[in-house]
XYZ file of C-alpha atoms in Angstrom:
513
model
C 58.127 49.886 -21.090
C 59.855 46.811 -19.232
C 61.348 49.283 -16.792
C 57.869 50.660 -15.752
C 56.470 46.896 -15.168
C 59.432 46.201 -13.318
C 58.669 48.898 -10.954
C 55.202 48.165 -10.687
C 56.123 44.281 -9.818
C 58.248 45.582 -7.248
C 55.994 48.032 -5.617
C 53.203 45.296 -5.374
C 55.544 42.890 -4.008
C 56.531 45.466 -1.261
C 52.776 45.940 -0.292
C 52.077 42.464 -0.089
C 54.948 41.862 2.265
C 53.974 44.740 4.471
C 50.512 43.539 4.742
C 51.770 40.091 5.662
C 54.255 41.479 8.102
C 51.648 43.688 9.517
C 49.166 41.001 9.967
C 51.520 38.704 11.379
C 52.499 41.446 13.940
C 48.983 41.695 15.142
C 48.323 38.173 15.224
C 51.264 37.782 17.494
C 50.079 40.478 19.830
C 46.870 38.859 20.014
C 48.382 35.272 20.709
C 50.641 37.085 23.443
C 47.718 38.840 24.928
C 45.786 35.717 25.192
C 48.971 34.001 26.742
C 49.465 36.721 29.236
C 45.504 36.798 30.193
C 44.349 33.273 30.937
C 41.633 34.532 33.275
C 39.564 36.141 30.367
C 35.847 35.581 30.838
C 33.238 35.771 28.361
C 30.681 38.586 28.552
C 27.941 38.222 31.513
C 25.989 41.091 30.080
C 23.913 40.396 27.216
C 24.321 42.419 24.096
C 20.992 43.636 22.504
C 19.760 45.514 19.626
C 17.097 46.853 17.826
C 15.858 43.451 16.259
C 15.836 41.788 19.727
C 15.599 44.426 22.367
C 11.811 44.114 22.793
C 11.347 40.479 22.602
C 14.422 39.626 24.875
C 13.244 41.894 27.949
C 9.627 41.138 27.354
C 10.349 37.111 28.012
C 12.829 37.783 30.743
C 12.627 35.926 34.047
C 14.408 38.934 35.872
C 12.468 41.105 38.442
C 14.565 44.290 37.077
C 16.645 45.022 34.018
C 19.470 47.211 33.602
C 20.233 48.846 29.967
C 23.671 49.845 29.390
C 23.729 52.445 26.362
C 27.349 52.919 25.124
C 29.441 53.416 21.854
C 32.535 51.067 20.994
C 34.701 53.818 20.247
C 33.972 55.586 23.540
C 37.343 55.199 25.955
C 35.153 55.707 28.895
C 32.809 53.163 27.780
C 35.905 50.713 27.373
C 37.150 51.471 31.013
C 33.476 51.142 32.563
C 32.866 47.693 30.900
C 35.134 45.469 33.332
C 33.174 47.232 36.397
C 30.015 46.422 34.731
C 30.824 42.992 34.206
C 31.979 42.376 37.441
C 28.156 43.052 38.620
C 26.760 41.289 35.554
C 28.381 38.209 36.513
C 26.361 38.123 39.865
C 23.115 38.156 38.041
C 23.597 36.906 34.482
C 24.968 33.205 32.999
C 25.026 29.909 34.164
C 27.504 30.899 36.825
C 25.209 33.464 38.339
C 25.015 34.021 41.997
C 21.866 35.800 42.411
C 19.897 34.494 39.120
C 16.419 35.938 38.185
C 16.939 39.062 40.182
C 18.493 41.585 37.615
C 18.774 41.241 34.217
C 22.033 43.098 32.683
C 21.859 44.106 29.186
C 23.858 46.444 26.888
C 23.112 48.342 23.668
C 26.083 49.699 21.288
C 24.691 53.129 20.108
C 27.439 53.570 17.659
C 25.683 50.579 15.638
C 23.365 52.172 12.999
C 20.881 49.316 13.760
C 20.549 50.834 17.039
C 19.994 54.423 16.200
C 16.214 54.587 16.576
C 16.609 52.346 19.765
C 18.851 54.813 21.532
C 16.614 57.880 20.206
C 13.788 55.950 21.688
C 15.573 56.314 25.046
C 16.958 59.669 24.782
C 20.549 58.894 25.157
C 22.607 61.765 25.762
C 25.938 60.633 26.982
C 28.030 57.400 27.305
C 27.771 55.170 29.127
C 24.115 55.786 30.377
C 22.618 53.224 32.628
C 18.877 52.804 33.250
C 16.952 50.588 35.297
C 13.491 49.374 35.412
C 11.000 45.978 35.019
C 11.783 44.211 31.929
C 8.396 44.355 30.730
C 8.613 48.342 30.940
C 11.764 48.455 28.497
C 9.927 46.574 26.095
C 6.492 48.389 26.074
C 7.987 51.908 25.627
C 10.692 54.456 25.783
C 12.116 57.072 28.279
C 12.296 60.764 28.242
C 14.455 62.670 31.087
C 11.677 64.744 32.293
C 9.234 62.151 32.720
C 7.386 62.237 35.714
C 6.098 58.699 37.422
C 8.181 56.766 35.334
C 9.019 53.354 36.138
C 12.265 53.419 34.213
C 14.941 55.415 35.731
C 18.593 56.652 35.464
C 21.175 55.269 37.579
C 23.232 58.344 38.484
C 25.892 56.883 40.686
C 27.070 53.379 39.147
C 30.716 54.705 37.934
C 32.493 51.612 39.707
C 31.041 48.089 40.263
C 31.003 48.850 44.185
C 29.004 51.904 43.526
C 26.761 50.297 41.068
C 25.984 47.281 43.181
C 25.583 49.385 46.033
C 22.847 51.532 43.749
C 21.168 47.989 43.251
C 21.053 47.121 47.061
C 19.463 50.453 48.073
C 16.591 49.790 45.295
C 16.116 46.028 46.353
C 16.612 46.172 49.688
C 19.362 43.794 49.596
C 22.753 43.353 50.840
C 24.848 41.647 47.911
C 28.374 41.770 47.428
C 30.736 41.269 44.821
C 32.565 38.347 46.475
C 29.099 36.579 46.977
C 29.633 32.757 45.832
C 27.534 30.660 43.963
C 24.718 28.774 46.041
C 26.401 29.812 49.242
C 24.521 32.968 50.195
C 21.685 33.832 52.569
C 19.495 35.394 50.007
C 18.248 32.111 48.458
C 14.696 32.452 48.368
C 12.557 29.770 50.225
C 9.850 28.284 48.161
C 8.246 25.543 49.695
C 5.710 27.296 51.652
C 5.158 30.214 49.403
C 2.500 29.493 46.535
C 3.603 32.736 44.842
C 7.097 31.098 43.979
C 5.492 28.787 41.170
C 4.968 31.546 38.752
C 8.392 31.503 38.183
C 9.030 28.021 37.296
C 7.831 28.150 34.049
C 11.317 29.353 33.227
C 12.791 26.370 34.836
C 10.268 24.267 32.795
C 11.441 25.751 29.749
C 15.184 24.732 31.114
C 14.210 21.617 31.542
C 12.791 20.803 28.536
C 15.903 22.086 26.670
C 18.308 20.145 28.730
C 16.371 16.943 28.240
C 16.510 17.604 24.510
C 20.155 18.532 24.700
C 20.781 15.004 26.563
C 18.734 12.886 23.923
C 20.916 14.600 21.093
C 24.219 14.306 23.283
C 23.858 10.501 24.079
C 22.677 9.968 20.628
C 19.597 8.326 21.964
C 17.241 8.530 18.885
C 16.882 4.877 17.155
C 14.112 2.818 15.549
C 13.169 2.005 19.141
C 12.616 5.409 20.538
C 11.456 7.506 17.321
C 7.719 7.178 18.073
C 7.934 7.455 21.630
C 9.821 10.549 21.036
C 7.334 11.875 18.422
C 4.772 11.243 21.044
C 6.300 13.165 23.487
C 6.986 16.014 21.085
C 3.118 15.970 20.272
C 2.374 16.138 23.917
C 4.412 19.166 24.512
C 3.087 20.885 21.221
C -0.455 20.672 22.735
C 0.257 21.285 26.238
C 3.462 22.545 27.313
C 2.779 25.929 29.561
C 5.329 27.860 27.425
C 4.316 29.299 24.262
C 8.193 29.181 22.924
C 8.400 25.379 23.912
C 5.246 24.747 22.030
C 6.272 26.484 19.037
C 9.838 25.219 19.136
C 8.710 21.787 19.538
C 6.221 22.181 16.447
C 9.308 23.469 14.300
C 11.061 20.183 15.081
C 7.969 18.204 14.280
C 7.522 19.837 11.049
C 11.053 18.808 10.047
C 11.316 15.579 11.800
C 10.277 13.423 8.827
C 13.043 15.003 6.705
C 15.737 14.641 9.267
C 15.106 11.133 10.740
C 12.810 9.317 8.033
C 11.228 6.155 9.012
C 13.265 3.896 6.957
C 16.578 5.418 8.043
C 17.459 2.481 9.988
C 16.914 0.083 7.041
C 19.178 2.149 4.687
C 23.190 1.076 3.884
C 23.803 4.675 4.823
C 22.215 4.314 8.381
C 25.133 5.688 10.587
C 25.872 8.742 8.098
C 22.173 9.538 8.025
C 22.022 9.281 11.978
C 24.776 11.383 12.453
C 23.645 14.138 9.889
C 20.092 13.858 11.648
C 21.587 14.764 15.030
C 23.565 17.558 13.748
C 20.633 18.804 12.218
C 18.380 18.713 14.866
C 21.128 20.587 17.049
C 20.396 23.707 14.962
C 16.654 23.685 16.124
C 15.983 25.503 19.958
C 12.982 23.695 21.313
C 12.126 26.374 23.311
C 13.606 29.316 21.478
C 16.602 31.521 21.954
C 14.948 34.625 23.152
C 16.050 34.339 26.674
C 19.577 33.459 27.592
C 19.402 30.082 29.618
C 21.869 28.754 32.114
C 20.316 29.031 35.685
C 17.449 27.677 37.762
C 15.158 29.779 39.536
C 12.296 28.167 41.400
C 14.409 24.784 41.179
C 17.460 26.223 42.311
C 19.054 24.381 45.027
C 21.319 25.332 48.011
C 24.287 23.214 46.764
C 25.536 22.910 43.219
C 24.349 19.458 42.782
C 21.059 19.059 44.110
C 17.692 19.939 42.402
C 18.053 21.808 39.138
C 16.773 19.581 36.165
C 15.350 16.794 38.020
C 12.991 19.395 39.654
C 12.229 21.218 36.730
C 11.440 17.912 34.832
C 8.811 17.067 37.647
C 7.477 20.459 37.608
C 6.848 20.119 33.706
C 5.134 16.576 33.867
C 2.844 18.280 36.680
C 2.161 20.926 34.545
C 1.208 18.600 31.807
C -0.824 16.469 33.610
C -3.168 19.294 34.862
C -3.497 20.815 31.121
C -5.040 17.464 29.412
C -8.748 16.510 28.796
C -10.175 13.313 30.174
C -10.112 11.524 26.943
C -6.371 12.058 26.701
C -5.174 10.834 30.480
C -4.381 6.908 29.438
C -2.688 8.197 26.169
C -0.528 11.139 28.198
C -0.005 8.103 31.096
C 1.809 6.094 28.552
C 3.639 8.892 26.562
C 5.397 9.942 29.690
C 6.043 6.428 31.071
C 7.658 5.695 27.532
C 9.442 8.950 27.582
C 11.113 8.346 30.937
C 12.163 4.970 30.071
C 13.654 5.750 26.896
C 15.265 9.014 27.546
C 15.927 9.450 31.117
C 19.539 8.269 31.620
C 19.712 8.120 35.517
C 19.313 3.979 35.377
C 17.812 3.308 39.158
C 15.357 6.087 38.656
C 14.222 4.842 35.211
C 13.816 1.381 36.562
C 11.937 2.825 39.719
C 9.694 4.766 37.471
C 8.951 1.600 35.093
C 8.174 -0.336 37.874
C 5.390 2.154 39.305
C 4.103 2.592 35.503
C 3.820 -1.305 34.954
C 2.125 -1.672 38.421
C -1.039 0.335 36.875
C -3.711 -2.367 36.295
C -6.452 -0.126 34.617
C -6.561 2.543 32.369
C -6.892 6.178 33.373
C -10.483 7.587 31.955
C -10.311 10.805 34.151
C -7.517 13.561 34.145
C -8.314 13.330 38.058
C -7.127 10.048 37.984
C -3.759 10.633 36.269
C -2.995 13.679 38.127
C -3.388 12.006 41.366
C -1.475 9.091 40.366
C 1.723 11.473 39.084
C 1.108 13.184 42.586
C 1.488 9.908 44.479
C 4.427 8.516 42.302
C 6.281 11.780 43.251
C 5.651 11.325 46.856
C 6.590 7.789 46.589
C 10.073 9.078 45.088
C 10.407 11.233 47.655
C 9.866 8.853 50.412
C 12.734 6.528 48.881
C 15.153 9.389 48.483
C 14.499 10.815 52.143
C 15.971 7.385 53.562
C 19.055 7.331 50.962
C 19.778 11.122 51.702
C 19.338 10.773 55.190
C 21.891 7.868 55.430
C 24.322 8.933 53.150
C 24.120 13.034 53.898
C 23.546 13.697 50.179
C 20.250 15.840 50.496
C 20.136 19.524 49.825
C 20.002 20.782 53.689
C 17.786 23.940 52.613
C 15.493 21.750 50.352
C 14.897 18.293 52.192
C 12.595 15.718 50.373
C 9.168 15.709 52.156
C 5.751 14.624 51.426
C 4.098 16.992 49.298
C 1.991 19.411 49.531
C 2.999 20.496 52.979
C 0.379 21.756 55.167
C 1.632 25.499 54.704
C 0.582 25.126 51.013
C -2.765 23.394 51.178
C -4.314 23.198 54.894
C -7.346 21.452 53.341
C -5.386 18.598 51.776
C -5.125 16.386 54.857
C -8.064 15.722 56.802
C -6.490 15.734 59.855
C -3.197 16.572 61.849
C 0.106 14.951 60.147
C 1.468 12.397 62.443
C 4.140 11.096 60.190
C 4.627 11.047 56.511
C 3.312 7.542 56.204
C 0.066 8.058 57.735
C -1.586 10.958 56.413
C -5.287 11.026 55.651
C -5.442 12.837 52.303
C -8.550 14.470 51.160
C -7.799 13.794 47.380
C -10.469 15.879 46.014
C -8.683 18.807 47.747
C -5.387 17.710 46.334
C -6.537 17.516 42.912
C -8.160 20.997 43.313
C -4.758 22.225 44.609
C -2.608 20.608 41.857
C -4.943 21.902 39.332
C -4.530 25.617 40.458
C -0.866 25.301 41.759
C 0.526 23.936 38.558
C -2.104 25.182 36.101
C -3.412 28.960 36.994
C -0.903 29.956 39.582
C 2.042 28.566 37.870
C 0.851 30.847 34.658
C -0.539 33.610 36.249
C 2.536 36.070 35.699
C 3.601 34.562 32.473
C 2.246 36.534 29.573
C 4.333 35.737 26.006
C 2.447 38.432 24.085
C 4.830 37.912 20.912
C 3.063 36.919 17.889
C 4.149 33.874 15.921
C 5.453 34.687 12.449
C 3.787 31.498 11.195
C -0.006 31.956 10.862
C -0.585 28.333 10.413
C 0.346 27.611 14.019
C -2.499 28.342 16.280
C -1.411 27.682 19.831
C -3.525 27.773 23.025
C -3.998 30.648 25.660
C -1.175 30.271 28.484
C -3.653 31.147 31.191
C -5.823 28.327 30.317
C -5.513 25.255 32.871
C -6.523 22.525 30.003
C -6.397 22.446 26.382
C -8.923 21.970 23.748
C -8.784 21.321 20.081
C -5.424 22.694 18.446
C -4.183 23.180 14.949
C -0.516 22.888 14.819
C 1.481 21.320 11.608
C 3.415 18.322 12.774
C 6.041 15.719 10.963
C 4.385 12.945 12.316
C 0.958 12.113 13.703
C -1.324 8.830 13.862
C 0.016 7.086 17.085
C -1.201 9.657 19.841
C -4.319 10.292 17.739
C -5.759 7.150 18.418
C -6.386 7.755 21.922
C -6.540 11.705 21.953
C -9.359 14.052 20.070
C -6.876 16.984 20.622
C -4.028 15.220 19.236
C -6.166 13.802 16.536
C -6.553 17.304 15.360
C -3.139 17.637 15.144
C -2.624 14.630 13.410
C -5.304 15.473 10.700
C -3.963 18.785 10.223
C -0.358 17.236 9.547
C -1.857 14.728 7.267
C -3.310 17.460 5.007
C -0.050 19.394 5.004
C 2.801 16.710 5.189
C 3.849 13.579 2.799
C 1.990 10.585 3.256
C 4.016 9.136 6.072
C 2.265 7.443 9.047
C 3.597 6.196 12.145
C 1.575 3.556 14.058
C 1.806 3.175 17.768
C -0.962 1.769 19.851
C 0.850 2.382 23.112
C 0.882 -0.869 24.669
C 2.377 -0.418 28.264
C 4.565 -3.840 27.574
C 6.512 -1.876 25.159
C 7.747 0.464 27.663
């Protein structure tokens, strides 16, 4: 009996030793491979599956999409992946040379979760490439013998060069694999094309997410800034052009009381609680996570350090201004001034904006007055930066600062020929009409988010509306904005009936900016 136990024990030890040795060997080879291949890049093509395929493609800012159907066990697919990635890096991700043109994705048909999806698109071989508008992928399927289908197979894309040549033929473009970021001839000029603004909604989402990331990264939430942040979030929930951002901000506000209690700064555990609040907030996505972010479309500069976030933030503020009601104008003015003063980390810009806010001597009673004030402020900023950039040669050569809108965009906005930027006889009624149309209906005309919200308590405004009426959204903080706005009052009332009895009083005195 003892000998039998001995042999069993010896056999077990041998198996364990072999397993450890095998694991060590694999790990060593893996480490060596990483050392020998330091330039490994993360995938640019977006992996989709049956659960997110429709929503991601429906929300895509790109004009076209390519879907690669493959199987991870297929040797030809593994060999093709580097070729596909070369092209994907031109169009996808934060380092994309040509963002917003083609969204390149892949679906692994060897995964059971994707069986129905691959059947839906009649996948008969690997790899198989399909091309078409993103919305067409999200709204149906594909059959090989279908006529007049906007989705078509790519029959000549076996190498990166051949795939890119196929794309160029479809688009009438001349993209190259060695194109460099921001230094190419294909940059779309949007200064005189009113149709370009429709794609700015994706940059507004990017700017909103970037602002939220900056707030968390710089630990800017404190007893002083807590209420201004809540007020700005309430503004976004009611009037942000993007449904994704409205829903994402509402999710943050629902949980804000628990993450950042109002008495957190009076506790002995303040530092720990603040740290935990920051960590917890990082798990939230203020504009959702359906569409990969990392590049600018409308706000993309011709140089890496121009436009981008600052442009996106201005477009966000203008789009908010044209969506409010008359009774909200003064409250929104104060909320935006508070937000810039507390959370915009460019010190000189922040102080300059503060001075312009402080110079306002009477409250805004009409949406028109606030819209025109923000427009005038933006032009004053441009005038100041024009001089600085001209002397320091730091401006964007393809997108120089100018007084806006130019004659090409709004011929009726000025009454007489423009002699110089400081002597323009503006027709402010026409300017107001233009701003409402440009940042309201035109900006949203092609942005239709048809996803249904899972939380049926959240009832958000229609994206095609220029302004927002009464909205019902559960919020995690409320009373301040409600003092000056019936729309925000509806938000506050709903929250007070659903959440704990916490109240935050904020009368919005400008002196507290």
